[in-house]
PDB file of C-alpha atoms in Angstrom:
ATOM      1  CA  TYR P 793     -23.782 -29.729 -46.264  1.00 58.00           C
ATOM      2  CA  TYR P 794     -21.772 -32.292 -48.417  1.00 66.00           C
ATOM      3  CA  ASP P 795     -23.611 -35.047 -49.280  1.00 71.00           C
ATOM      4  CA  GLY P 796     -27.010 -34.760 -47.927  1.00 76.00           C
ATOM      5  CA  ASN P 797     -25.743 -34.597 -44.869  1.00 78.00           C
ATOM      6  CA  ASN P 798     -25.277 -32.049 -42.950  1.00 78.00           C
ATOM      7  CA  ALA P 799     -22.696 -30.286 -40.700  1.00 71.00           C
ATOM      8  CA  SER P 800     -21.298 -27.556 -38.076  1.00 72.00           C
ATOM      9  CA  ALA P 801     -18.622 -27.176 -35.995  1.00 68.00           C
ATOM     10  CA  SER P 802     -17.754 -24.107 -33.440  1.00 71.00           C
ATOM     11  CA  THR P 803     -15.724 -22.696 -31.467  1.00 66.00           C
ATOM     12  CA  THR P 804     -15.470 -20.006 -29.184  1.00 66.00           C
ATOM     13  CA  PHE P 805     -11.983 -17.356 -30.263  1.00 62.00           C
ATOM     14  CA  LYS P 806     -11.876 -13.530 -28.825  1.00 65.00           C
ATOM     15  CA  ILE P 807     -12.386 -10.748 -30.738  1.00 70.00           C
ATOM     16  CA  GLY P 808      -8.809  -8.202 -29.502  1.00 74.00           C
ATOM     17  CA  ILE P 809      -8.704  -4.220 -29.071  1.00 87.00           C
ATOM     18  CA  LEU P 810      -5.785  -2.709 -28.731  1.00 93.00           C
ATOM     19  CA  ALA P 811      -5.541  -1.994 -24.959  1.00 94.00           C
ATOM     20  CA  VAL P 812      -4.497  -2.546 -21.673  1.00 96.00           C
ATOM     21  CA  LYS P 813      -6.326  -1.678 -18.310  1.00 95.00           C
ATOM     22  CA  VAL P 814      -5.858  -1.955 -15.230  1.00 97.00           C
ATOM     23  CA  VAL P 815      -6.926  -4.934 -12.844  1.00 97.00           C
ATOM     24  CA  ASN P 816      -6.554  -4.604  -9.420  1.00 98.00           C
ATOM     25  CA  TYR P 817      -3.751  -2.216  -7.833  1.00 98.00           C
ATOM     26  CA  THR P 818      -1.944  -1.707  -4.454  1.00 97.00           C
ATOM     27  CA  ARG P 819      -5.461  -0.164  -1.941  1.00 97.00           C
ATOM     28  CA  GLU P 820      -3.087  -0.282   1.402  1.00 96.00           C
ATOM     29  CA  LEU P 821      -0.018   1.307   2.085  1.00 95.00           C
ATOM     30  CA  VAL P 822       2.269   1.369   4.863  1.00 94.00           C
ATOM     31  CA  ARG P 823       3.839   5.034   6.903  1.00 92.00           C
ATOM     32  CA  ASN P 824       7.849   5.925   7.101  1.00 90.00           C
ATOM     33  CA  LYS P 825       8.553   2.746   5.130  1.00 92.00           C
ATOM     34  CA  ILE P 826       9.790   2.010   1.433  1.00 95.00           C
ATOM     35  CA  ASN P 827       6.196   0.262   0.165  1.00 96.00           C
ATOM     36  CA  LYS P 828       6.401  -2.115  -2.979  1.00 97.00           C
ATOM     37  CA  PHE P 829       3.254  -0.614  -5.106  1.00 97.00           C
ATOM     38  CA  ASN P 830       2.060  -3.429  -7.705  1.00 98.00           C
ATOM     39  CA  VAL P 831       0.165  -2.550 -10.669  1.00 98.00           C
ATOM     40  CA  ASP P 832      -1.716  -5.584 -11.809  1.00 98.00           C
ATOM     41  CA  VAL P 833      -2.566  -5.095 -16.341  1.00 98.00           C
ATOM     42  CA  GLU P 834      -4.456  -7.148 -18.608  1.00 97.00           C
ATOM     43  CA  SER P 835      -3.793  -7.196 -22.350  1.00 97.00           C
ATOM     44  CA  ARG P 836      -7.023  -6.648 -23.936  1.00 95.00           C
ATOM     45  CA  TRP P 837      -5.197  -7.660 -27.258  1.00 95.00           C
ATOM     46  CA  ASN P 838      -4.896 -10.753 -30.381  1.00 93.00           C
ATOM     47  CA  SER P 839      -1.290 -10.077 -30.394  1.00 95.00           C
ATOM     48  CA  ILE P 840       1.629  -9.017 -28.299  1.00 96.00           C
ATOM     49  CA  ILE P 841       2.577  -5.769 -26.959  1.00 97.00           C
ATOM     50  CA  ASN P 842       5.689  -4.341 -26.120  1.00 96.00           C
ATOM     51  CA  GLU P 843       6.372  -1.162 -23.256  1.00 97.00           C
ATOM     52  CA  VAL P 844       4.220  -1.484 -21.358  1.00 98.00           C
ATOM     53  CA  TYR P 845       4.424   0.819 -18.426  1.00 98.00           C
ATOM     54  CA  ALA P 846       2.777   2.562 -15.711  1.00 98.00           C
ATOM     55  CA  GLU P 847       3.580   5.981 -14.250  1.00 97.00           C
ATOM     56  CA  VAL P 848       1.855   6.292 -10.734  1.00 97.00           C
ATOM     57  CA  ASN P 849       0.964   9.748  -9.477  1.00 96.00           C
ATOM     58  CA  ILE P 850      -0.355   9.162  -5.505  1.00 94.00           C
ATOM     59  CA  GLN P 851      -1.331  13.205  -4.544  1.00 91.00           C
ATOM     60  CA  ASP P 852       0.548  14.322  -1.461  1.00 84.00           C
ATOM     61  CA  SER P 853       2.302  17.328  -0.640  1.00 77.00           C
ATOM     62  CA  LYS P 854       5.190  15.747  -3.111  1.00 80.00           C
ATOM     63  CA  ASN P 855       3.030  14.795  -5.934  1.00 83.00           C
ATOM     64  CA  GLU P 856       6.177  12.850  -7.260  1.00 85.00           C
ATOM     65  CA  ILE P 857       5.734  10.442 -10.123  1.00 93.00           C
ATOM     66  CA  LEU P 858       6.461   6.816  -9.297  1.00 95.00           C
ATOM     67  CA  LYS P 859       6.771   5.076 -12.935  1.00 97.00           C
ATOM     68  CA  THR P 860       7.354   1.264 -13.250  1.00 97.00           C
ATOM     69  CA  PRO P 861       9.836  -0.854 -15.378  1.00 97.00           C
ATOM     70  CA  ALA P 862       8.489  -1.546 -18.393  1.00 97.00           C
ATOM     71  CA  ILE P 863       7.174  -5.340 -19.356  1.00 98.00           C
ATOM     72  CA  THR P 864       6.449  -7.338 -22.494  1.00 98.00           C
ATOM     73  CA  LEU P 865       2.393  -9.238 -22.474  1.00 97.00           C
ATOM     74  CA  LYS P 866       1.459 -11.808 -24.771  1.00 97.00           C
ATOM     75  CA  PRO P 867      -1.539 -11.597 -26.131  1.00 95.00           C
ATOM     76  CA  TRP P 868      -4.483 -11.469 -23.381  1.00 95.00           C
ATOM     77  CA  GLU P 869      -2.486 -11.708 -20.790  1.00 97.00           C
ATOM     78  CA  THR P 870      -2.496 -10.373 -17.321  1.00 97.00           C
ATOM     79  CA  ALA P 871       0.925  -9.567 -15.291  1.00 98.00           C
ATOM     80  CA  THR P 872       1.427  -7.289 -12.569  1.00 98.00           C
ATOM     81  CA  ILE P 873       4.583  -4.345 -13.051  1.00 98.00           C
ATOM     82  CA  THR P 874       6.319  -2.172  -9.346  1.00 98.00           C
ATOM     83  CA  ALA P 875       7.140   0.734  -8.091  1.00 97.00           C
ATOM     84  CA  TYR P 876       8.092   1.777  -5.033  1.00 97.00           C
ATOM     85  CA  TYR P 877       6.689   4.559  -2.750  1.00 95.00           C
ATOM     86  CA  ASP P 878       9.083   5.744   0.247  1.00 93.00           C
ATOM     87  CA  ALA P 879       5.793   6.647   2.488  1.00 92.00           C
ATOM     88  CA  ALA P 880       8.455   8.601   4.785  1.00 90.00           C
ATOM     89  CA  ASP P 881       6.618  11.443   7.081  1.00 87.00           C
ATOM     90  CA  LYS P 882       3.534  10.744   5.298  1.00 90.00           C
ATOM     91  CA  LYS P 883       0.018  10.956   7.620  1.00 91.00           C
ATOM     92  CA  ALA P 884      -2.553   8.579   7.790  1.00 90.00           C
ATOM     93  CA  GLN P 885      -5.268   9.002   6.033  1.00 93.00           C
ATOM     94  CA  TYR P 886      -6.783   8.231   2.652  1.00 96.00           C
ATOM     95  CA  TYR P 887      -4.914   9.334  -0.583  1.00 95.00           C
ATOM     96  CA  SER P 888      -6.134  10.266  -4.105  1.00 96.00           C
ATOM     97  CA  GLY P 889      -4.057   9.223  -7.144  1.00 96.00           C
ATOM     98  CA  ARG P 890      -4.524   7.982 -10.654  1.00 97.00           C
ATOM     99  CA  ILE P 891      -2.290   5.928 -12.734  1.00 98.00           C
ATOM    100  CA  THR P 892      -1.561   5.990 -15.982  1.00 98.00           C
ATOM    101  CA  LEU P 893      -0.786   2.817 -18.256  1.00 97.00           C
ATOM    102  CA  TYR P 894       1.287   3.737 -22.053  1.00 98.00           C
ATOM    103  CA  PHE P 895       1.686   0.668 -24.295  1.00 97.00           C
ATOM    104  CA  ALA P 896       1.793   0.533 -28.270  1.00 94.00           C
ATOM    105  CA  GLY P 897       1.750   4.856 -28.377  1.00 94.00           C
ATOM    106  CA  ASN P 898      -0.995   4.857 -26.344  1.00 95.00           C
ATOM    107  CA  SER P 899      -2.168   5.793 -22.682  1.00 96.00           C
ATOM    108  CA  THR P 900      -5.751   5.242 -20.219  1.00 96.00           C
ATOM    109  CA  GLU P 901      -5.714   6.588 -17.086  1.00 96.00           C
ATOM    110  CA  GLN P 902      -7.530   5.514 -13.478  1.00 96.00           C
ATOM    111  CA  ASP P 903      -8.483   7.060 -10.641  1.00 97.00           C
ATOM    112  CA  ILE P 904      -7.354   5.910  -7.751  1.00 97.00           C
ATOM    113  CA  ARG P 905      -7.843   5.754  -3.250  1.00 97.00           C
ATOM    114  CA  VAL P 906      -4.689   4.353  -1.718  1.00 96.00           C
ATOM    115  CA  LYS P 907      -5.139   3.874   2.612  1.00 96.00           C
ATOM    116  CA  MET P 908      -2.159   5.004   4.321  1.00 94.00           C
ATOM    117  CA  LEU P 909      -1.618   2.611   7.854  1.00 91.00           C
ATOM    118  CA  VAL P 910       0.195   3.272  10.331  1.00 86.00           C
ATOM    119  CA  ASN P 911       3.486   1.339  10.677  1.00 72.00           C
ATOM    120  CA  PRO P 912       3.293  -1.733  13.524  1.00 66.00           C
ATOM    121  CA  GLU P 913       6.983  -0.910  14.324  1.00 72.00           C
ATOM    122  CA  GLU P 914       5.797   2.714  14.886  1.00 69.00           C
ATOM    123  CA  ILE P 915       2.905   1.285  17.231  1.00 65.00           C
ATOM    124  CA  ARG P 916       5.405  -1.007  19.199  1.00 69.00           C
ATOM    125  CA  ARG P 917       7.872   1.636  20.200  1.00 70.00           C
ATOM    126  CA  VAL P 918       5.108   3.336  21.430  1.00 67.00           C
ATOM    127  CA  THR P 919       2.986   1.098  23.488  1.00 72.00           C
ATOM    128  CA  ILE P 920       6.855   0.005  25.048  1.00 75.00           C
ATOM    129  CA  TYR P 921       7.025   3.928  25.476  1.00 73.00           C
ATOM    130  CA  ILE P 922       3.749   3.782  27.659  1.00 80.00           C
ATOM    131  CA  ALA P 923       5.064   1.306  29.273  1.00 77.00           C
ATOM    132  CA  VAL P 924       8.393   1.993  30.611  1.00 80.00           C
ATOM    133  CA  THR P 925       6.756   5.620  31.867  1.00 84.00           C
ATOM    134  CA  ALA P 926       4.147   3.861  33.749  1.00 83.00           C
ATOM    135  CA  ILE P 927       6.816   1.252  35.523  1.00 85.00           C
ATOM    136  CA  ILE P 928       8.625   4.941  36.237  1.00 86.00           C
ATOM    137  CA  VAL P 929       6.129   6.733  37.246  1.00 86.00           C
ATOM    138  CA  ALA P 930       4.873   3.851  39.338  1.00 86.00           C
ATOM    139  CA  LEU P 931       7.945   3.713  41.022  1.00 87.00           C
ATOM    140  CA  ILE P 932       7.891   7.597  41.677  1.00 88.00           C
ATOM    141  CA  ILE P 933       4.788   6.771  43.666  1.00 87.00           C
ATOM    142  CA  ILE P 934       5.743   4.073  45.335  1.00 87.00           C
ATOM    143  CA  LEU P 935       9.175   5.356  46.447  1.00 88.00           C
ATOM    144  CA  VAL P 936       6.760   8.893  47.202  1.00 87.00           C
ATOM    145  CA  ILE P 937       4.590   6.514  49.752  1.00 86.00           C
ATOM    146  CA  VAL P 938       7.506   4.531  51.443  1.00 86.00           C
ATOM    147  CA  SER P 939       9.393   7.826  51.813  1.00 86.00           C
ATOM    148  CA  LEU P 940       6.410   9.397  53.636  1.00 85.00           C
ATOM    149  CA  LYS P 941       5.812   6.306  55.737  1.00 83.00           C
ATOM    150  CA  THR P 942       9.563   5.974  57.078  1.00 83.00           C
ATOM    151  CA  SER P 943       9.574   9.761  57.628  1.00 80.00           C
ATOM    152  CA  SER P 944       6.477  10.078  59.780  1.00 76.00           C
ATOM    153  CA  ARG P 945       6.768   6.581  61.933  1.00 75.00           C
ATOM    154  CA  LYS P 946      10.418   8.809  63.157  1.00 74.00           C
ATOM    155  CA  ASN P 947       8.139  11.576  63.756  1.00 69.00           C
ATOM    156  CA  VAL P 948       5.816   9.526  66.105  1.00 65.00           C
ATOM    157  CA  LYS P 949       9.416   8.089  67.514  1.00 68.00           C
ATOM    158  CA  GLY P 950      10.615  10.804  68.102  1.00 62.00           C
ATOM    159  CA  LYS P 951       7.753  12.544  69.803  1.00 65.00           C
ATOM    160  CA  LYS P 952       7.303   9.317  71.934  1.00 61.00           C
ATOM    161  CA  GLY P 953      11.357   9.701  73.084  1.00 56.00           C
TER     162      GLY P 953
END
């Protein structure tokens, strides 16, 4: 209120908390290859957060922990951090796991579920193997039939003469 007039102003602002959250992660991996495992993270803080990194534990027979490189998040920024997962000799099934984010002396955890897919190269190899085997079996059957017909014709000619 000034000089008998009313004035108003409005603006939108965010009130932040010192937190980083997982907004997305890789949900499908391919067997028998090294896969990128991406974790999309989002700052919920009004200032820069240094040394943000994740540890990813996919619960399999090895129970190894993947660690991403550390990054710096700007206020309210979303970024992707990446680790690599060796899926050699894994079964094509669902695996449970956990992502632990570390930032500014704090951490947060999120349970995850990841689907292990069959490698398309494996499917192609098996398909080629089956096709080649079927062709070989078909050729053997044809050779046996031709051989039987030829020998039966000789036997018929031999009996006539």
